[in-house]
Short mmCIF file of C-alpha atoms and ligand atoms in Angstrom, two decimals:
data_model
loop_
_atom_site.label_atom_id
_atom_site.label_comp_id
_atom_site.label_asym_id
_atom_site.label_seq_id
_atom_site.Cartn_x
_atom_site.Cartn_y
_atom_site.Cartn_z
CA UNK A 225 10.73 -1.38 24.77
CA UNK A 226 8.11 1.12 25.99
CA UNK A 227 9.24 3.71 28.53
CA UNK A 228 6.43 4.28 31.03
CA UNK A 229 7.91 4.43 34.53
CA UNK A 230 7.64 7.67 36.54
CA UNK A 231 11.05 9.04 35.60
CA UNK A 232 10.25 8.37 31.94
CA UNK A 233 7.16 10.60 32.32
CA UNK A 234 9.27 13.55 33.46
CA UNK A 235 12.44 13.08 31.41
CA UNK A 236 13.49 11.26 28.24
CA UNK A 237 16.64 10.04 26.57
CA UNK A 238 17.28 12.04 23.43
CA UNK A 239 19.87 11.69 20.69
CA UNK A 240 19.70 15.25 19.32
CA UNK A 241 17.67 18.47 18.95
CA UNK A 242 18.38 20.23 15.67
CA UNK A 243 16.89 22.08 12.71
CA UNK A 244 16.90 20.67 9.19
CA UNK A 245 14.93 20.41 5.98
CA UNK A 246 12.48 17.53 5.89
CA UNK A 247 14.03 15.04 3.51
CA UNK A 248 11.30 12.42 3.17
CA UNK A 249 7.65 12.06 2.32
CA UNK A 250 5.09 14.57 1.13
CA UNK A 251 6.37 17.46 3.30
CA UNK A 252 9.82 17.24 1.73
CA UNK A 253 11.57 20.61 1.74
CA UNK A 254 9.82 21.98 4.83
CA UNK A 255 12.08 23.49 7.52
CA UNK A 256 11.55 21.61 10.77
CA UNK A 257 12.84 21.35 14.29
CA UNK A 258 13.76 17.71 14.92
CA UNK A 259 13.60 16.19 18.38
CA UNK A 260 15.24 12.79 18.00
CA UNK A 261 14.40 10.35 20.80
CA UNK A 262 16.53 7.33 21.68
CA UNK A 263 15.16 3.80 21.65
CA UNK A 264 13.06 1.71 19.31
CA UNK A 265 10.88 -1.38 19.62
CA UNK A 266 12.19 -2.71 16.27
CA UNK A 267 15.58 -3.40 14.74
CA UNK A 268 15.14 -3.13 10.99
CA UNK A 269 17.91 -4.53 8.80
CA UNK A 270 18.11 -1.27 6.86
CA UNK A 271 17.94 1.16 9.82
CA UNK A 272 19.69 4.41 8.91
CA UNK A 273 19.64 5.87 12.44
CA UNK A 274 21.46 3.19 14.50
CA UNK A 275 22.78 5.97 16.74
CA UNK A 276 19.18 6.55 17.94
CA UNK A 277 18.51 2.95 18.95
CA UNK A 278 20.36 3.08 22.25
CA UNK A 279 20.54 5.74 24.99
CA UNK A 280 23.58 8.00 25.26
CA UNK A 281 24.95 9.93 28.26
CA UNK A 282 24.56 13.26 26.43
CA UNK A 283 22.21 14.89 23.91
CA UNK A 284 23.43 17.19 21.13
CA UNK A 285 21.49 20.47 21.00
CA UNK A 286 21.92 22.95 18.16
CA UNK A 287 22.76 26.43 19.46
CA UNK A 288 21.49 28.48 16.49
CA UNK A 289 19.03 27.17 13.85
CA UNK A 290 20.73 25.74 10.74
CA UNK A 291 24.25 26.62 11.97
CA UNK A 292 25.23 23.07 12.91
CA UNK A 293 27.06 24.09 16.08
CA UNK A 294 26.04 22.01 19.06
CA UNK A 295 26.25 22.03 22.81
CA UNK A 296 25.83 18.90 24.94
CA UNK A 297 23.26 18.44 27.70
CA UNK A 298 22.93 15.48 30.05
CA UNK A 299 20.48 12.63 29.49
CA UNK A 300 17.75 12.01 30.40
CA UNK A 301 16.49 15.49 29.46
CA UNK A 302 13.82 16.94 31.75
CA UNK A 303 10.57 18.30 30.32
CA UNK A 304 11.37 21.88 31.34
CA UNK A 305 14.82 21.74 29.70
CA UNK A 306 13.49 20.28 26.46
CA UNK A 307 10.64 22.80 26.40
CA UNK A 308 13.10 25.64 26.80
CA UNK A 309 15.35 24.40 23.98
CA UNK A 310 12.39 23.93 21.62
CA UNK A 311 11.05 27.42 22.37
CA UNK A 312 14.51 29.02 21.94
CA UNK A 313 15.10 27.39 18.56
CA UNK A 314 11.59 28.01 17.20
CA UNK A 315 11.67 31.65 18.37
CA UNK A 316 15.00 32.06 16.58
CA UNK A 317 13.53 30.64 13.36
CA UNK A 318 9.79 31.42 13.34
CA UNK A 319 9.17 29.98 9.86
CA UNK A 320 9.65 26.46 11.24
CA UNK A 321 6.90 24.34 9.66
CA UNK A 322 6.52 21.94 12.59
CA UNK A 323 8.33 20.09 15.34
CA UNK A 324 9.25 16.60 14.13
CA UNK A 325 9.13 13.96 16.87
CA UNK A 326 11.45 11.30 15.55
CA UNK A 327 13.79 8.53 16.61
CA UNK A 328 14.28 5.66 17.01
CA UNK A 329 10.59 5.20 17.63
CA UNK A 330 9.22 8.28 19.41
CA UNK A 331 6.04 6.54 20.61
CA UNK A 332 8.20 4.50 22.97
CA UNK A 333 8.06 7.80 24.93
CA UNK A 334 4.28 8.33 24.70
CA UNK A 335 3.98 8.74 28.48
CA UNK A 336 6.55 11.55 28.36
CA UNK A 337 4.72 13.21 25.43
CA UNK A 338 1.53 13.47 27.49
CA UNK A 339 3.38 15.77 29.86
CA UNK A 340 5.72 17.44 27.37
CA UNK A 341 3.44 18.43 24.46
CA UNK A 342 0.62 20.46 26.09
CA UNK A 343 2.78 23.48 26.99
CA UNK A 344 4.12 23.69 23.45
CA UNK A 345 0.64 23.29 21.96
CA UNK A 346 -0.24 26.52 23.77
CA UNK A 347 2.56 28.18 21.76
CA UNK A 348 0.74 27.15 18.56
CA UNK A 349 3.52 24.78 17.47
CA UNK A 350 2.51 21.92 15.21
CA UNK A 351 3.70 18.39 15.88
CA UNK A 352 4.79 15.99 13.17
CA UNK A 353 5.20 12.37 14.28
CA UNK A 354 7.61 10.13 12.38
CA UNK A 355 6.70 6.61 13.43
CA UNK A 356 7.18 2.97 12.53
CA UNK A 357 3.43 2.47 12.90
CA UNK A 358 3.59 -0.52 15.26
CA UNK A 359 2.43 0.90 18.62
CA UNK A 360 -1.29 1.77 18.33
CA UNK A 361 -1.88 1.69 22.09
CA UNK A 362 0.86 4.28 22.55
CA UNK A 363 -0.54 6.40 19.71
CA UNK A 364 -3.94 6.48 21.44
CA UNK A 365 -2.38 8.25 24.42
CA UNK A 366 -1.09 11.22 22.41
CA UNK A 367 -2.97 11.43 19.14
CA UNK A 368 -5.03 14.42 20.30
CA UNK A 369 -1.85 16.51 20.48
CA UNK A 370 -0.48 15.57 17.04
CA UNK A 371 -1.06 17.37 13.74
CA UNK A 372 0.74 15.34 11.07
CA UNK A 373 1.65 11.66 11.09
CA UNK A 374 4.24 10.08 8.81
CA UNK A 375 3.57 6.38 9.24
CA UNK A 376 5.95 3.72 7.99
CA UNK A 377 4.41 0.46 6.92
CA UNK A 378 6.94 -2.25 7.68
CA UNK A 379 7.33 -5.11 5.22
CA UNK A 380 8.59 -8.37 6.81
CA UNK A 381 11.08 -9.35 4.10
CA UNK A 382 12.63 -5.87 4.22
CA UNK A 383 12.87 -5.40 7.99
CA UNK A 384 13.97 -9.00 8.55
CA UNK A 385 11.26 -10.06 11.02
CA UNK A 386 7.54 -10.79 11.27
CA UNK A 387 5.07 -7.90 11.21
CA UNK A 388 1.80 -7.76 13.14
CA UNK A 389 -0.52 -6.64 10.33
CA UNK A 390 -3.46 -6.18 12.73
CA UNK A 391 -1.44 -3.60 14.62
CA UNK A 392 -0.57 -1.88 11.34
CA UNK A 393 -4.26 -1.61 10.45
CA UNK A 394 -5.28 -0.47 13.93
CA UNK A 395 -2.57 2.18 13.86
CA UNK A 396 -3.61 3.57 10.48
CA UNK A 397 -7.26 3.54 11.55
CA UNK A 398 -6.33 5.85 14.44
CA UNK A 399 -3.92 7.98 12.42
CA UNK A 400 -6.44 8.74 9.68
CA UNK A 401 -8.12 11.25 12.00
CA UNK A 402 -5.00 13.41 11.46
CA UNK A 403 -3.10 14.63 8.41
CA UNK A 404 -1.51 11.24 7.70
CA UNK A 405 0.56 9.76 4.92
CA UNK A 406 2.12 6.32 4.72
CA UNK A 407 5.61 5.37 3.64
CA UNK A 408 7.25 2.10 2.63
CA UNK A 409 11.03 1.84 2.44
CA UNK A 410 11.61 -0.29 -0.65
CA UNK A 411 14.74 -2.44 -0.43
CA UNK A 412 14.19 -4.78 -3.36
CA UNK A 413 13.50 -7.72 -1.03
CA UNK A 414 9.73 -7.26 -0.71
CA UNK A 415 7.41 -10.08 -1.76
CA UNK A 416 4.36 -9.34 -3.89
CA UNK A 417 1.99 -10.89 -1.34
CA UNK A 418 3.37 -8.62 1.40
CA UNK A 419 2.94 -5.51 -0.73
CA UNK A 420 -0.58 -6.59 -1.69
CA UNK A 421 -1.43 -7.03 1.97
CA UNK A 422 -0.15 -3.53 2.77
CA UNK A 423 -2.18 -2.13 -0.12
CA UNK A 424 -5.37 -3.78 1.10
CA UNK A 425 -4.87 -2.40 4.60
CA UNK A 426 -4.49 1.17 3.33
CA UNK A 427 -7.45 0.77 0.95
CA UNK A 428 -9.69 -0.55 3.74
CA UNK A 429 -8.90 2.50 5.90
CA UNK A 430 -9.00 5.14 3.10
CA UNK A 431 -7.80 4.70 -0.47
CA UNK A 432 -6.99 8.43 -0.62
CA UNK A 433 -4.30 8.31 2.09
CA UNK A 434 -1.04 9.11 0.25
CA UNK A 435 1.60 6.39 0.02
CA UNK A 436 5.27 7.25 -0.53
CA UNK A 437 7.52 4.51 -1.91
CA UNK A 438 10.97 5.44 -0.65
CA UNK A 439 13.79 3.51 -2.29
CA UNK A 440 16.50 2.53 0.17
CA UNK A 441 19.32 5.08 -0.09
CA UNK A 442 22.61 3.43 -1.08
CA UNK A 443 25.04 4.17 1.76
CA UNK A 444 28.16 2.38 2.96
CA UNK A 445 26.64 0.93 6.12
CA UNK A 446 24.02 -0.89 4.06
CA UNK A 447 26.49 -2.07 1.45
CA UNK A 448 28.41 -3.87 4.17
CA UNK A 449 25.28 -5.98 4.79
CA UNK A 450 25.16 -7.02 1.15
CA UNK A 451 22.02 -5.04 0.39
CA UNK A 452 20.61 -4.86 -3.08
CA UNK A 453 18.76 -1.72 -4.17
CA UNK A 454 15.55 -1.50 -6.18
CA UNK A 455 15.80 -0.55 -9.84
CA UNK A 456 13.53 2.09 -11.36
CA UNK A 457 11.75 -0.68 -13.25
CA UNK A 458 10.94 -2.55 -10.04
CA UNK A 459 9.86 0.68 -8.30
CA UNK A 460 7.46 1.45 -11.14
CA UNK A 461 6.10 -2.09 -10.95
CA UNK A 462 5.48 -1.71 -7.20
CA UNK A 463 3.85 1.68 -7.84
CA UNK A 464 1.57 0.01 -10.39
CA UNK A 465 0.63 -2.66 -7.85
CA UNK A 466 -0.41 -0.07 -5.27
CA UNK A 467 -2.23 2.08 -7.81
CA UNK A 468 -4.64 -0.77 -8.40
CA UNK A 469 -6.48 0.42 -5.28
CA UNK A 470 -4.87 3.65 -4.02
CA UNK A 471 -5.23 7.10 -5.57
CA UNK A 472 -1.96 8.79 -4.52
CA UNK A 473 1.20 6.66 -4.78
CA UNK A 474 4.51 8.48 -5.29
CA UNK A 475 8.13 7.38 -5.60
CA UNK A 476 10.22 9.83 -3.54
CA UNK A 477 13.86 9.14 -2.56
CA UNK A 478 15.38 10.68 0.57
CA UNK A 479 16.77 14.12 -0.29
CA UNK A 480 18.44 15.13 3.00
CA UNK A 481 21.24 12.67 2.16
CA UNK A 482 22.00 14.99 -0.79
CA UNK A 483 22.21 18.04 1.48
CA UNK A 484 25.29 16.98 3.43
CA UNK A 485 27.40 19.62 1.73
CA UNK A 486 25.11 22.49 2.89
S1 SF4 B 276 11.73 1.42 13.15
FE1 SF4 B 276 13.03 3.04 12.31
S2 SF4 B 276 14.43 3.57 13.99
FE2 SF4 B 276 13.49 1.60 14.52
S3 SF4 B 276 14.96 0.08 13.75
FE3 SF4 B 276 13.42 0.40 12.14
S4 SF4 B 276 14.31 1.98 10.81
FE4 SF4 B 276 15.47 2.02 12.74
#
């Protein structure tokens, strides 16, 4: 699923535009503006954003940063409307660290990004791509406009389908020209040979690229699929495996799930 027809260059289906604290990876705790795009080329067993996998008639747009009050605008959202909403929210909260392009898989909309991002780059906004790391040809189209890349490395036993490792390596080879870190969602189902393969890919590109091991967050929707969760002992063992070749391997759970009361 890669959106590249003419209308998809001028407008995109979004799920939401909102401010929040980054809850994953090495920029955890940074205030960001999230632009969540609809659609994804994968369907991981553990997906925690199923609402972003399919298009909706309307997009939720936060009215005031961090106030959690939303208006609805019609999908698909035109470039000029999205640009205006991003500028309004970032002007209202100037200490925003960066604009997170997330999903779903945002690179499904790479054609749209080519038209959407340049105006906002002129405003000195930084762009933070949250990606599943499987669409290198799409990344090529937009990488010049990105600042930070959070790249998932998908493990076949965890996502429930085959992974094209060549694409993973090609993607990371492109992403390393930016501020990139890698992330593996650890479900407890991963096989040692798969993890070793991922380690070798990162080491071949650059052993100093940070890797975040993110244990799957126990939530009801996963429990219903009979998920197991990794123990601290198994996480430390996986960290040890990656540290055989990589210099920066951290275990960091999602923290935004703890912020629901705020
Ligand atoms: S790549 Fe991300 S958004 Fe897409 S199905 Fe997997 S977890 Fe969900």
